[in-house]
Coordinates of N, CA and C in Angstrom, one line a residue:
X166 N 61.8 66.7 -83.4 CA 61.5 67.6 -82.3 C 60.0 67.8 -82.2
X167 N 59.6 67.1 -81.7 CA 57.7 66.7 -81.9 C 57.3 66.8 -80.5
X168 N 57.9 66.8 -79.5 CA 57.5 66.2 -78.5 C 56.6 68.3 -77.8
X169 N 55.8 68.0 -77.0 CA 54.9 69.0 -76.5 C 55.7 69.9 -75.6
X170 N 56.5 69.8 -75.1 CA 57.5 70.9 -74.8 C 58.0 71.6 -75.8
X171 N 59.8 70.8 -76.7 CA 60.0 71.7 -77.9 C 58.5 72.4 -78.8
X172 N 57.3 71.7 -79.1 CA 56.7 72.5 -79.8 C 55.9 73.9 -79.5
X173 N 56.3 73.7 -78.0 CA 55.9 75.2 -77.0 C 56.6 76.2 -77.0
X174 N 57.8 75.7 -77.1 CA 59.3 76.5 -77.2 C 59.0 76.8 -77.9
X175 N 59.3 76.6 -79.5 CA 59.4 76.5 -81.3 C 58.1 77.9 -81.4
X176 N 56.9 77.6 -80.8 CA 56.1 78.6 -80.9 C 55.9 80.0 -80.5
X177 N 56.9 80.1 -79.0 CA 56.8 81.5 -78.4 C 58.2 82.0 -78.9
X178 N 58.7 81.4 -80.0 CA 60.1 81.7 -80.5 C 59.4 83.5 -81.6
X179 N 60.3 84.6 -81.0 CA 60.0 85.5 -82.3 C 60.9 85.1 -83.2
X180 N 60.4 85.0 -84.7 CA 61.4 85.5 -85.7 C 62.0 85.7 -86.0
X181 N 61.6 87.1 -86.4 CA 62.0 88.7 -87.0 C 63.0 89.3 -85.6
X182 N 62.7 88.9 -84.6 CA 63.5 89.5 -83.6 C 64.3 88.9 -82.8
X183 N 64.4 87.0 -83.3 CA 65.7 87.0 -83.0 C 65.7 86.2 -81.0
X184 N 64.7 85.9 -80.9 CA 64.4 86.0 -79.2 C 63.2 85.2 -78.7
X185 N 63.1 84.9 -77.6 CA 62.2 84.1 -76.5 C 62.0 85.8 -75.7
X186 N 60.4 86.3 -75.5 CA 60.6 87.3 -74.5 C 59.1 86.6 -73.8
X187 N 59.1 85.3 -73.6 CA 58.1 85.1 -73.0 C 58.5 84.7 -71.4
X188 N 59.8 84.3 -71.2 CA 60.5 83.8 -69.9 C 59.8 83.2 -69.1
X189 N 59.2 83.4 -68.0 CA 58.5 82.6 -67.2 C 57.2 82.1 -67.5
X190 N 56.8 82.8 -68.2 CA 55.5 82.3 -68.7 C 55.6 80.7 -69.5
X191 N 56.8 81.2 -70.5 CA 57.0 80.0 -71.6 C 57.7 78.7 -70.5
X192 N 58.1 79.1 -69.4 CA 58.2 78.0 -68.2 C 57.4 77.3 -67.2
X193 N 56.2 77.9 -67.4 CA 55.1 77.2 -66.8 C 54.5 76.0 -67.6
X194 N 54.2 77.2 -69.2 CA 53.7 76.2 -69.9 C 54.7 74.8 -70.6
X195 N 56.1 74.8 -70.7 CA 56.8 74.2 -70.7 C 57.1 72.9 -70.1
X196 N 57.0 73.5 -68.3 CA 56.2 72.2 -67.8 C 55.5 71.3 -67.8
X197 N 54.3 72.0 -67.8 CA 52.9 71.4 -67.9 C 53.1 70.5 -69.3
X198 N 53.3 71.1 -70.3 CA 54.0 70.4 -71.3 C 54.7 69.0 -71.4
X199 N 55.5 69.2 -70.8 CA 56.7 67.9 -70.3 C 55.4 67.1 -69.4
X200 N 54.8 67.4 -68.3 CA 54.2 66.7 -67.3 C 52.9 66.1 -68.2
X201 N 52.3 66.5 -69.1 CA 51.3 66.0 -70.2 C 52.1 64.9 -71.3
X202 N 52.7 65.7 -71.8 CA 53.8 64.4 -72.4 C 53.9 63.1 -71.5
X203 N 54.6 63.1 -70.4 CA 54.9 62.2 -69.7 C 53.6 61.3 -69.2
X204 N 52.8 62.0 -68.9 CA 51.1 61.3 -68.8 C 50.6 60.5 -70.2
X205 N 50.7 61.3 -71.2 CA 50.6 60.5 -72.4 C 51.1 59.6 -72.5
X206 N 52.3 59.3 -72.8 CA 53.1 58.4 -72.7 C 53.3 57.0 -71.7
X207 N 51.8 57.3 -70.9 CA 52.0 55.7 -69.5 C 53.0 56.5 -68.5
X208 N 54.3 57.1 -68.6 CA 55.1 57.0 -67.3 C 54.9 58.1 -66.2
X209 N 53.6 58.9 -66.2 CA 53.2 59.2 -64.9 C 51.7 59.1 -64.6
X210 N 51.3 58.8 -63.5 CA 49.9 59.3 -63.7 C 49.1 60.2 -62.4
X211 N 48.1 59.9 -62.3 CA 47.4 60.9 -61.0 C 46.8 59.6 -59.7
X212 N 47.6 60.2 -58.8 CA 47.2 59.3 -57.4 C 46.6 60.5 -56.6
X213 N 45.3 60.0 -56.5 CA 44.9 61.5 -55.5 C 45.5 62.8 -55.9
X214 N 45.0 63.1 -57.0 CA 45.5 64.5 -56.7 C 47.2 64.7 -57.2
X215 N 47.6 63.7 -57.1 CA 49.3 63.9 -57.1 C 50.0 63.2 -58.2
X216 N 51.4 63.5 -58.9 CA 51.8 62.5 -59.7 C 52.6 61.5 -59.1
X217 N 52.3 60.6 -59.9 CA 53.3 59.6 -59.5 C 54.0 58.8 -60.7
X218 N 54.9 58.6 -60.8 CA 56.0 57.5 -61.7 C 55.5 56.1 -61.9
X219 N 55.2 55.6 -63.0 CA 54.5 55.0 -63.7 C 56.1 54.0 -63.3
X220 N 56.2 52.9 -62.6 CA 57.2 51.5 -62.5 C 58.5 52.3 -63.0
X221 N 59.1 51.4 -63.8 CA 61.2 52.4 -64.3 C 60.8 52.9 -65.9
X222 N 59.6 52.8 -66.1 CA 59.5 53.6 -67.9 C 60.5 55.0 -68.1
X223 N 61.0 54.7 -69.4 CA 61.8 55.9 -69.5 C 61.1 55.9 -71.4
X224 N 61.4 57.5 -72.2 CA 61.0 58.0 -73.3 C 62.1 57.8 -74.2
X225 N 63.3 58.0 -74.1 CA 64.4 58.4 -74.8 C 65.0 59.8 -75.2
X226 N 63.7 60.6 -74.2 CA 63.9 62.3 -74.5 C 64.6 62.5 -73.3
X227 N 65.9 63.0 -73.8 CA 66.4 63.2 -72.3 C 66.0 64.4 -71.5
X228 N 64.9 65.5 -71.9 CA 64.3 66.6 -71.2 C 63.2 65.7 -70.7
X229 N 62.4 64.8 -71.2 CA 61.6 63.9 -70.5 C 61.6 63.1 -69.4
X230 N 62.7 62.5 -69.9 CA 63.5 61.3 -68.8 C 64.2 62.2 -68.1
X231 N 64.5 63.5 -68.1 CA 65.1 64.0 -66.9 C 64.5 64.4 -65.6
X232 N 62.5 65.4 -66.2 CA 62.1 65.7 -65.6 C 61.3 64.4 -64.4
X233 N 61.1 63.3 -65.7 CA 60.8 61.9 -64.7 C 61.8 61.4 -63.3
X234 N 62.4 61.6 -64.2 CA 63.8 61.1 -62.8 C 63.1 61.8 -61.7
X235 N 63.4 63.4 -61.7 CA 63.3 64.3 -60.6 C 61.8 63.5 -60.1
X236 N 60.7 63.5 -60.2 CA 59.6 63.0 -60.0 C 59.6 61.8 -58.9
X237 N 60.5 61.1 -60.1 CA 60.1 59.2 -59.2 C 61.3 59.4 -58.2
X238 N 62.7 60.1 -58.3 CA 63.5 59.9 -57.1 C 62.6 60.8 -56.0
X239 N 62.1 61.9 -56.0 CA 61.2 63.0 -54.9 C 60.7 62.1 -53.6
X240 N 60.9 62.4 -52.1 CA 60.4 61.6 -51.3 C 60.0 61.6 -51.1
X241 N 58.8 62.5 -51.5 CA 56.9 62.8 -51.5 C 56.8 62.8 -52.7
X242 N 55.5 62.4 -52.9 CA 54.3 63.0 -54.0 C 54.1 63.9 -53.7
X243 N 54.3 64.9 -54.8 CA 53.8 66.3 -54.9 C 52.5 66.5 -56.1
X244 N 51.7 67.7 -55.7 CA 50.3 68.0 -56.7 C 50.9 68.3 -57.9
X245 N 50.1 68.3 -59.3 CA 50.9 68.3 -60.6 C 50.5 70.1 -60.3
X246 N 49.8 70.7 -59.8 CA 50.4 72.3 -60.0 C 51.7 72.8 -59.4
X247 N 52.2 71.4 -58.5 CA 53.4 72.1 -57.5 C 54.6 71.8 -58.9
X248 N 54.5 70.5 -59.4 CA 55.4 70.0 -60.8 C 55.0 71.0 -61.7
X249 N 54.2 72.0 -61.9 CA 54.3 72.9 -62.9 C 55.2 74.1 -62.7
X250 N 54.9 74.7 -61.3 CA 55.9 75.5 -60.5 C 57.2 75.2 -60.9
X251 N 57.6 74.1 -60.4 CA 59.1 73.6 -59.8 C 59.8 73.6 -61.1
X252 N 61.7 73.8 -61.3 CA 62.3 73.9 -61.9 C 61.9 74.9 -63.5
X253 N 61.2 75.5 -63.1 CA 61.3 76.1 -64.7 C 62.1 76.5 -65.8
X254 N 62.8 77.5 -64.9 CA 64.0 77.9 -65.9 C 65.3 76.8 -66.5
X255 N 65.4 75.7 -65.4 CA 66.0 74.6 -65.7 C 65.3 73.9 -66.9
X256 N 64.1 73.2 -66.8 CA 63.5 72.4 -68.2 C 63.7 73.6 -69.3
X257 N 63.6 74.8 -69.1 CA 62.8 75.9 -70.5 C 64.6 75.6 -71.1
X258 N 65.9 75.3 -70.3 CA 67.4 75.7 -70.8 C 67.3 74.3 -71.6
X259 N 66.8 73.1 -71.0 CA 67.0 71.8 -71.3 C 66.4 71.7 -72.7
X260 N 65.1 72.4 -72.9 CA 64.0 72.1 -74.5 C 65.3 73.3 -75.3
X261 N 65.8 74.1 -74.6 CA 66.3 75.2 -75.6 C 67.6 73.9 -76.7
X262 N 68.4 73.7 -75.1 CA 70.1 73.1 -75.4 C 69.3 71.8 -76.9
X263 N 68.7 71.4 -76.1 CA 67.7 70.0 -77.2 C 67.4 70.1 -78.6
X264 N 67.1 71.3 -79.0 CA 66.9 72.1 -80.0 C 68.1 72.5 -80.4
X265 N 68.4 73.2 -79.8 CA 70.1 73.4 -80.6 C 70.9 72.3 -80.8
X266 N 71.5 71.5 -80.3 CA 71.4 69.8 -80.4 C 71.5 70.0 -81.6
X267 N 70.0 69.8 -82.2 CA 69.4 69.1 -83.3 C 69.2 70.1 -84.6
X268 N 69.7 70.8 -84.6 CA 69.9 71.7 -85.8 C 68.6 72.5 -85.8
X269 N 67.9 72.6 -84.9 CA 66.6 73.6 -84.8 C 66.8 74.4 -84.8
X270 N 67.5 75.0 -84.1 CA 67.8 76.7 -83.4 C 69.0 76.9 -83.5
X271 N 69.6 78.0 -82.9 CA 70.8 78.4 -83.2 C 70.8 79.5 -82.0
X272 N 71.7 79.2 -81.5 CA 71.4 79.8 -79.7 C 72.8 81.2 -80.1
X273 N 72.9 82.1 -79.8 CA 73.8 83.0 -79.5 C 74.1 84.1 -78.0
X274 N 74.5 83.8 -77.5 CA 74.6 84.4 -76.0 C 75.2 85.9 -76.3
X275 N 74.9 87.0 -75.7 CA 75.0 88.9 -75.8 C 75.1 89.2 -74.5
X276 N 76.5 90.0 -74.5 CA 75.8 90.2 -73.0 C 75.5 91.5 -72.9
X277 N 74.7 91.1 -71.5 CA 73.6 92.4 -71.4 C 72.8 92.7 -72.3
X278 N 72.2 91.4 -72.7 CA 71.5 91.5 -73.5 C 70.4 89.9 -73.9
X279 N 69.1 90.1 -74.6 CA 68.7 88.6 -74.7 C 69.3 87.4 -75.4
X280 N 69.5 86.9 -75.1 CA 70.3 85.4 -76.3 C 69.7 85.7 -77.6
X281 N 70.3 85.3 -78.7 CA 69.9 85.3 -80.0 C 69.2 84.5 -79.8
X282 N 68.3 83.7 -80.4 CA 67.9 82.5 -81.1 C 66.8 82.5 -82.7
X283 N 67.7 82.2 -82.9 CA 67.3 82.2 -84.4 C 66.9 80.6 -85.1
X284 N 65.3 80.7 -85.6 CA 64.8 79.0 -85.6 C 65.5 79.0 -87.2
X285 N 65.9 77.9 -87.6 CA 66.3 77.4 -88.9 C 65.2 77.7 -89.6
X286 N 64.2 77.0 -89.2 CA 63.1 77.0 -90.2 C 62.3 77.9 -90.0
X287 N 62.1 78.9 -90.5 CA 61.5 79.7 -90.3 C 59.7 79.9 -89.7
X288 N 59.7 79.0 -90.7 CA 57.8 79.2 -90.4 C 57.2 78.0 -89.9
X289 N 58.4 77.7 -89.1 CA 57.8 76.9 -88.4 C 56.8 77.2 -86.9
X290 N 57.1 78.6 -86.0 CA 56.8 78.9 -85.1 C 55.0 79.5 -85.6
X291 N 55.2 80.2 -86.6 CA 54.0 80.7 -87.6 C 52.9 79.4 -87.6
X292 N 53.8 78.2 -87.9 CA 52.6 77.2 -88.4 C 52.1 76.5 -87.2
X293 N 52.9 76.6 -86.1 CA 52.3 76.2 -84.4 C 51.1 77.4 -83.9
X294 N 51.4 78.5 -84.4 CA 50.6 79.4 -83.8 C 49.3 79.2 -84.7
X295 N 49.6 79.0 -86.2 CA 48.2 79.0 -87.0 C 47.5 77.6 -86.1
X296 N 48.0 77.1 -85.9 CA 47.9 75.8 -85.2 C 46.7 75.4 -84.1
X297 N 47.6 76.4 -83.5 CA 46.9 76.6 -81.9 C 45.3 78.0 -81.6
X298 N 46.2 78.6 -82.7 CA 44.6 79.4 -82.8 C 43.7 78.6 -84.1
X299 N 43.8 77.7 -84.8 CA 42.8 77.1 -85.3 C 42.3 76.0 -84.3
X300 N 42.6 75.7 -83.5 CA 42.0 74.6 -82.8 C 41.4 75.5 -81.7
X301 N 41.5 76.6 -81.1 CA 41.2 77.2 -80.4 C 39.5 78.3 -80.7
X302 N 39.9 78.3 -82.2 CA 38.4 79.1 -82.1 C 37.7 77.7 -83.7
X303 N 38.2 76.9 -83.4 CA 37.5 75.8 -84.3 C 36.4 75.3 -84.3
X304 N 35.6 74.5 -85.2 CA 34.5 73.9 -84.5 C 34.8 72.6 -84.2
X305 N 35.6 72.0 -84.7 CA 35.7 70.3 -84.6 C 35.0 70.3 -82.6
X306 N 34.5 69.1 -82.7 CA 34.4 68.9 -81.4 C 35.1 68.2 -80.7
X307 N 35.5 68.7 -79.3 CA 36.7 69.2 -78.6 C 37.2 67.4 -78.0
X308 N 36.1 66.8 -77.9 CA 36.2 65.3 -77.7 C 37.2 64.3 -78.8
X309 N 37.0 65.3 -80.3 CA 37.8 64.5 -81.5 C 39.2 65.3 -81.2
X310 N 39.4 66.4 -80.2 CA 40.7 67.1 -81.0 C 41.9 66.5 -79.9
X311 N 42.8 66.2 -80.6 CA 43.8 65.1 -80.4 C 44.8 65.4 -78.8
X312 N 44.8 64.6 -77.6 CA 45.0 65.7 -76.5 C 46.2 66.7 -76.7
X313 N 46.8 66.0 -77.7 CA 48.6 67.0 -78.0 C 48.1 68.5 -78.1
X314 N 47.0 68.1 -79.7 CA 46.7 69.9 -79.7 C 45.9 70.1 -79.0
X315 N 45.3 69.9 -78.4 CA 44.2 70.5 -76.7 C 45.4 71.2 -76.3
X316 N 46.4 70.7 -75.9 CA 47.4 70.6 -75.2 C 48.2 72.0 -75.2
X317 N 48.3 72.0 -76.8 CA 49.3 73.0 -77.2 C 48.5 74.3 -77.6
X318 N 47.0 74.5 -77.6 CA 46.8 75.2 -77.9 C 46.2 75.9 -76.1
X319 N 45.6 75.0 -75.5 CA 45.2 75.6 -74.4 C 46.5 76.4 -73.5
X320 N 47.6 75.2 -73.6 CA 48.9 75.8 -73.0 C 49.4 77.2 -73.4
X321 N 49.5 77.7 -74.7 CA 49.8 78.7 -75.3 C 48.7 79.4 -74.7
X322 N 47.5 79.7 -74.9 CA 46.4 80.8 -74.4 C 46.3 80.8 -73.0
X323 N 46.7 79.8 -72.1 CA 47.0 80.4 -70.8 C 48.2 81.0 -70.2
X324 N 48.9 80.5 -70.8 CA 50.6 80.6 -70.6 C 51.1 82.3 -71.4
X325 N 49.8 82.9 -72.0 CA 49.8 84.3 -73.3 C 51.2 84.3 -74.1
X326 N 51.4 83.0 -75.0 CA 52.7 82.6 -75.7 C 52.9 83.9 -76.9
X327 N 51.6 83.9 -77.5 CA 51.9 84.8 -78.5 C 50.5 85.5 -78.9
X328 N 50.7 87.1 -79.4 CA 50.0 87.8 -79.5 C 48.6 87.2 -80.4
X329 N 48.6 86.6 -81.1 CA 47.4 85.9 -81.9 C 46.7 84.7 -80.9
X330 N 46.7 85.0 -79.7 CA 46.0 84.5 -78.7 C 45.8 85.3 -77.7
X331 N 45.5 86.3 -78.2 CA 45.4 87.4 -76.9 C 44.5 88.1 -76.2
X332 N 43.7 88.7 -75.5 CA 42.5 88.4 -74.4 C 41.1 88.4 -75.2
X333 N 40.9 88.9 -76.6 CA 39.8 88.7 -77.1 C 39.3 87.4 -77.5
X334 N 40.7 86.7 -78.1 CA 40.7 85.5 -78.2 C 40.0 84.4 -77.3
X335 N 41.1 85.0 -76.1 CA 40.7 83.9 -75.5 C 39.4 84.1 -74.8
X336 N 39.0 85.2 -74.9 CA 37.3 85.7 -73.7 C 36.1 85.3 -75.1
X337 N 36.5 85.4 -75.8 CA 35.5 85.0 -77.1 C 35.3 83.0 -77.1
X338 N 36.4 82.7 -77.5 CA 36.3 81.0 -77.0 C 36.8 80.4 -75.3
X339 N 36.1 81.4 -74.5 CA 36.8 80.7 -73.1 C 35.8 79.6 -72.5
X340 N 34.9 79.1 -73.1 CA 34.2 77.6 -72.5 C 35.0 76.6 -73.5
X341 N 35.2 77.2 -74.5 CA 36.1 76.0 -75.6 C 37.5 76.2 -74.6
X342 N 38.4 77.0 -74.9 CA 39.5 77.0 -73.9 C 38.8 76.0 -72.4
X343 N 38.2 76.4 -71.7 CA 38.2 75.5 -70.9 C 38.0 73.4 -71.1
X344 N 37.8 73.5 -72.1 CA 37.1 72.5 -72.6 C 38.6 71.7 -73.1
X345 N 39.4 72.1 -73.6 CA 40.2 71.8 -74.3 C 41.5 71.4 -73.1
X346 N 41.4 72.6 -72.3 CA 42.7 72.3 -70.7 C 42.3 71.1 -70.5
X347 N 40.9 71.0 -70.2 CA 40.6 69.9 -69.4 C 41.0 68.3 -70.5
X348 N 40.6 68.5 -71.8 CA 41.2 67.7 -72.7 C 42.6 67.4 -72.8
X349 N 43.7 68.5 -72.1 CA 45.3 67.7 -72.5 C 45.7 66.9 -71.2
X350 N 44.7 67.4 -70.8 CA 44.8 65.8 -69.4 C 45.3 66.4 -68.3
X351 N 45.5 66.2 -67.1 CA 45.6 66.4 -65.5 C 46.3 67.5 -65.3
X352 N 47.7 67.8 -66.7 CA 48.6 69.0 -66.3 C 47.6 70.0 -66.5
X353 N 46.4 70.4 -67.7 CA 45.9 71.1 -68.0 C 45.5 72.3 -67.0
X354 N 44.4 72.0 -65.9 CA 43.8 72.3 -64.8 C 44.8 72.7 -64.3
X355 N 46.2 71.8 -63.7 CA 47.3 72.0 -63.4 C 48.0 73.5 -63.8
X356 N 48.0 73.7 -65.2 CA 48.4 74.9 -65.6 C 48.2 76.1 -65.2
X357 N 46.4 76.4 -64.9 CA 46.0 77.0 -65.3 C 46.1 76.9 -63.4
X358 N 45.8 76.4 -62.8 CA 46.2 76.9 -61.5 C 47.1 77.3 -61.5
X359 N 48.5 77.1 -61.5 CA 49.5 77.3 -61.6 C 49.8 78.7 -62.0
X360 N 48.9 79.0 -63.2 CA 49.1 80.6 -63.6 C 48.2 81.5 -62.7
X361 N 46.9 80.7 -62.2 CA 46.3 81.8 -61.4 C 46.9 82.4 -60.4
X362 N 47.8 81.2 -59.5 CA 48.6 81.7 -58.7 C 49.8 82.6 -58.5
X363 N 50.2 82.4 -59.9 CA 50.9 83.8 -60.0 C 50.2 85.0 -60.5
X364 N 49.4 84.8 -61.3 CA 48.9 85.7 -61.3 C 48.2 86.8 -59.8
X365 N 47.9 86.0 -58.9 CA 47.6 86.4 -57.7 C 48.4 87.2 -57.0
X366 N 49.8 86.2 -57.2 CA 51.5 87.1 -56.1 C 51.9 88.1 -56.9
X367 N 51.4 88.1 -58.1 CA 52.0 89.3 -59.0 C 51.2 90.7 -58.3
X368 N 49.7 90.1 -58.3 CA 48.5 91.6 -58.2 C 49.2 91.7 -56.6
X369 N 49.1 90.6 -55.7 CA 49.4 91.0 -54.5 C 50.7 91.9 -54.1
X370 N 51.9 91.9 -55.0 CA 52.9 92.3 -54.8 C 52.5 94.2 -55.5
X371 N 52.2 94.3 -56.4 CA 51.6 95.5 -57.1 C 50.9 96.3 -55.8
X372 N 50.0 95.7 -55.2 CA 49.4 96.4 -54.1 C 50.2 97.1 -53.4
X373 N 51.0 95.8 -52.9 CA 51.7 95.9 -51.5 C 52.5 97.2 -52.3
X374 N 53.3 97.3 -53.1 CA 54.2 98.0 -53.6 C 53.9 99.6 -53.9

């Protein structure tokens, strides 16, 4: 379970508590995730601005090859911030069910209440986060650092996955943060629009309200 989605999941996973309480957030970046994957991999790329389906390539990941399908069947090209938007809570159920699958997690449904999810391995969400905040306030230079972790660390500090990335963090390294989006390739930028813009209907609705 390697691929840059599950390792986004696996990361905003609490512990000690049993739970995902990052919900839409961990769905943006989940995307963007999946759509960087898929870029990596040859089967999408950037046409103006927009993605497009790389010929019939398929991954073998069926949260990958799913979100591809949706893509290459679409009867427009859409901008990769609109593919960050679209389907969230659908992909974030797909990286969950995929993981449970595979003996990662352990899903328990409560009602009225958050699903259990309890990771098998414990330290493993701990070793994504040391992860992502070492590449984030690191010195390696940002051209050597591999686009996965650009990837996974920029996606976590805009997407606010977990507390050990949190506004000092990121206002202390935010030209590296920038540096690093722009390193996990087209979704990066993509992200980070994507969050501005909610970020915007959130303040706008706060007003209005």
């Amino acid at each position: 379970m390697d691929s840059l989605p599950a390792r986004l999941f696996l990361l905003a996973c609490e512990v000690e508590k049993e739970q995902l309480k990052w919900g839409d957030q961990l769905g943006y970046a989940i995307r963007a995730g999946t759509l960087a994957e898929l870029e990596a991999r040859g089967c999408v790329a950037d046409e103006g601005g927009k993605v497009r389906a790389v010929g019939g390539r398929r991954t073998g990941d069926p949260v990958l090859d799913g979100a591809l399908r949706v893509i290459a069947e679409h009867p427009r090209a859409r901008r990769w911030h609109t593919w960050v938007q679209r389907e969230r809570r659908q992909t974030c159920l797909a990286v969950e069910e995929q993981l449970a699958a595979a003996g990662v997690i352990r899903v328990e449904s409560r009602a009225l209440r958050r699903k259990r999810i309890t990771v098998c391995d414990q330290s493993l969400p701990g070793a994504l986060r040391e992860e992502a905040v070492a590449t984030l306030t690191g010195g390696e230079p940002v051209a050597r650092v591999e686009p996965s972790r650009a990837a996974l660390a920029s996606f976590a500090a805009l997407a606010r996955l977990c507390p050990e990335l949190g506004w000092r963090v990121r206002h202390q390294n935010r030209r590296r943060l920038r540096a690093l989006t722009a390193r996990a390739g087209v979704a990066g930028p993509a992200l980070k629009k994507a969050m501005d813009a909610r970020a915007a209907a959130n303040n706008a609705g706060a007003a209005g309200g």
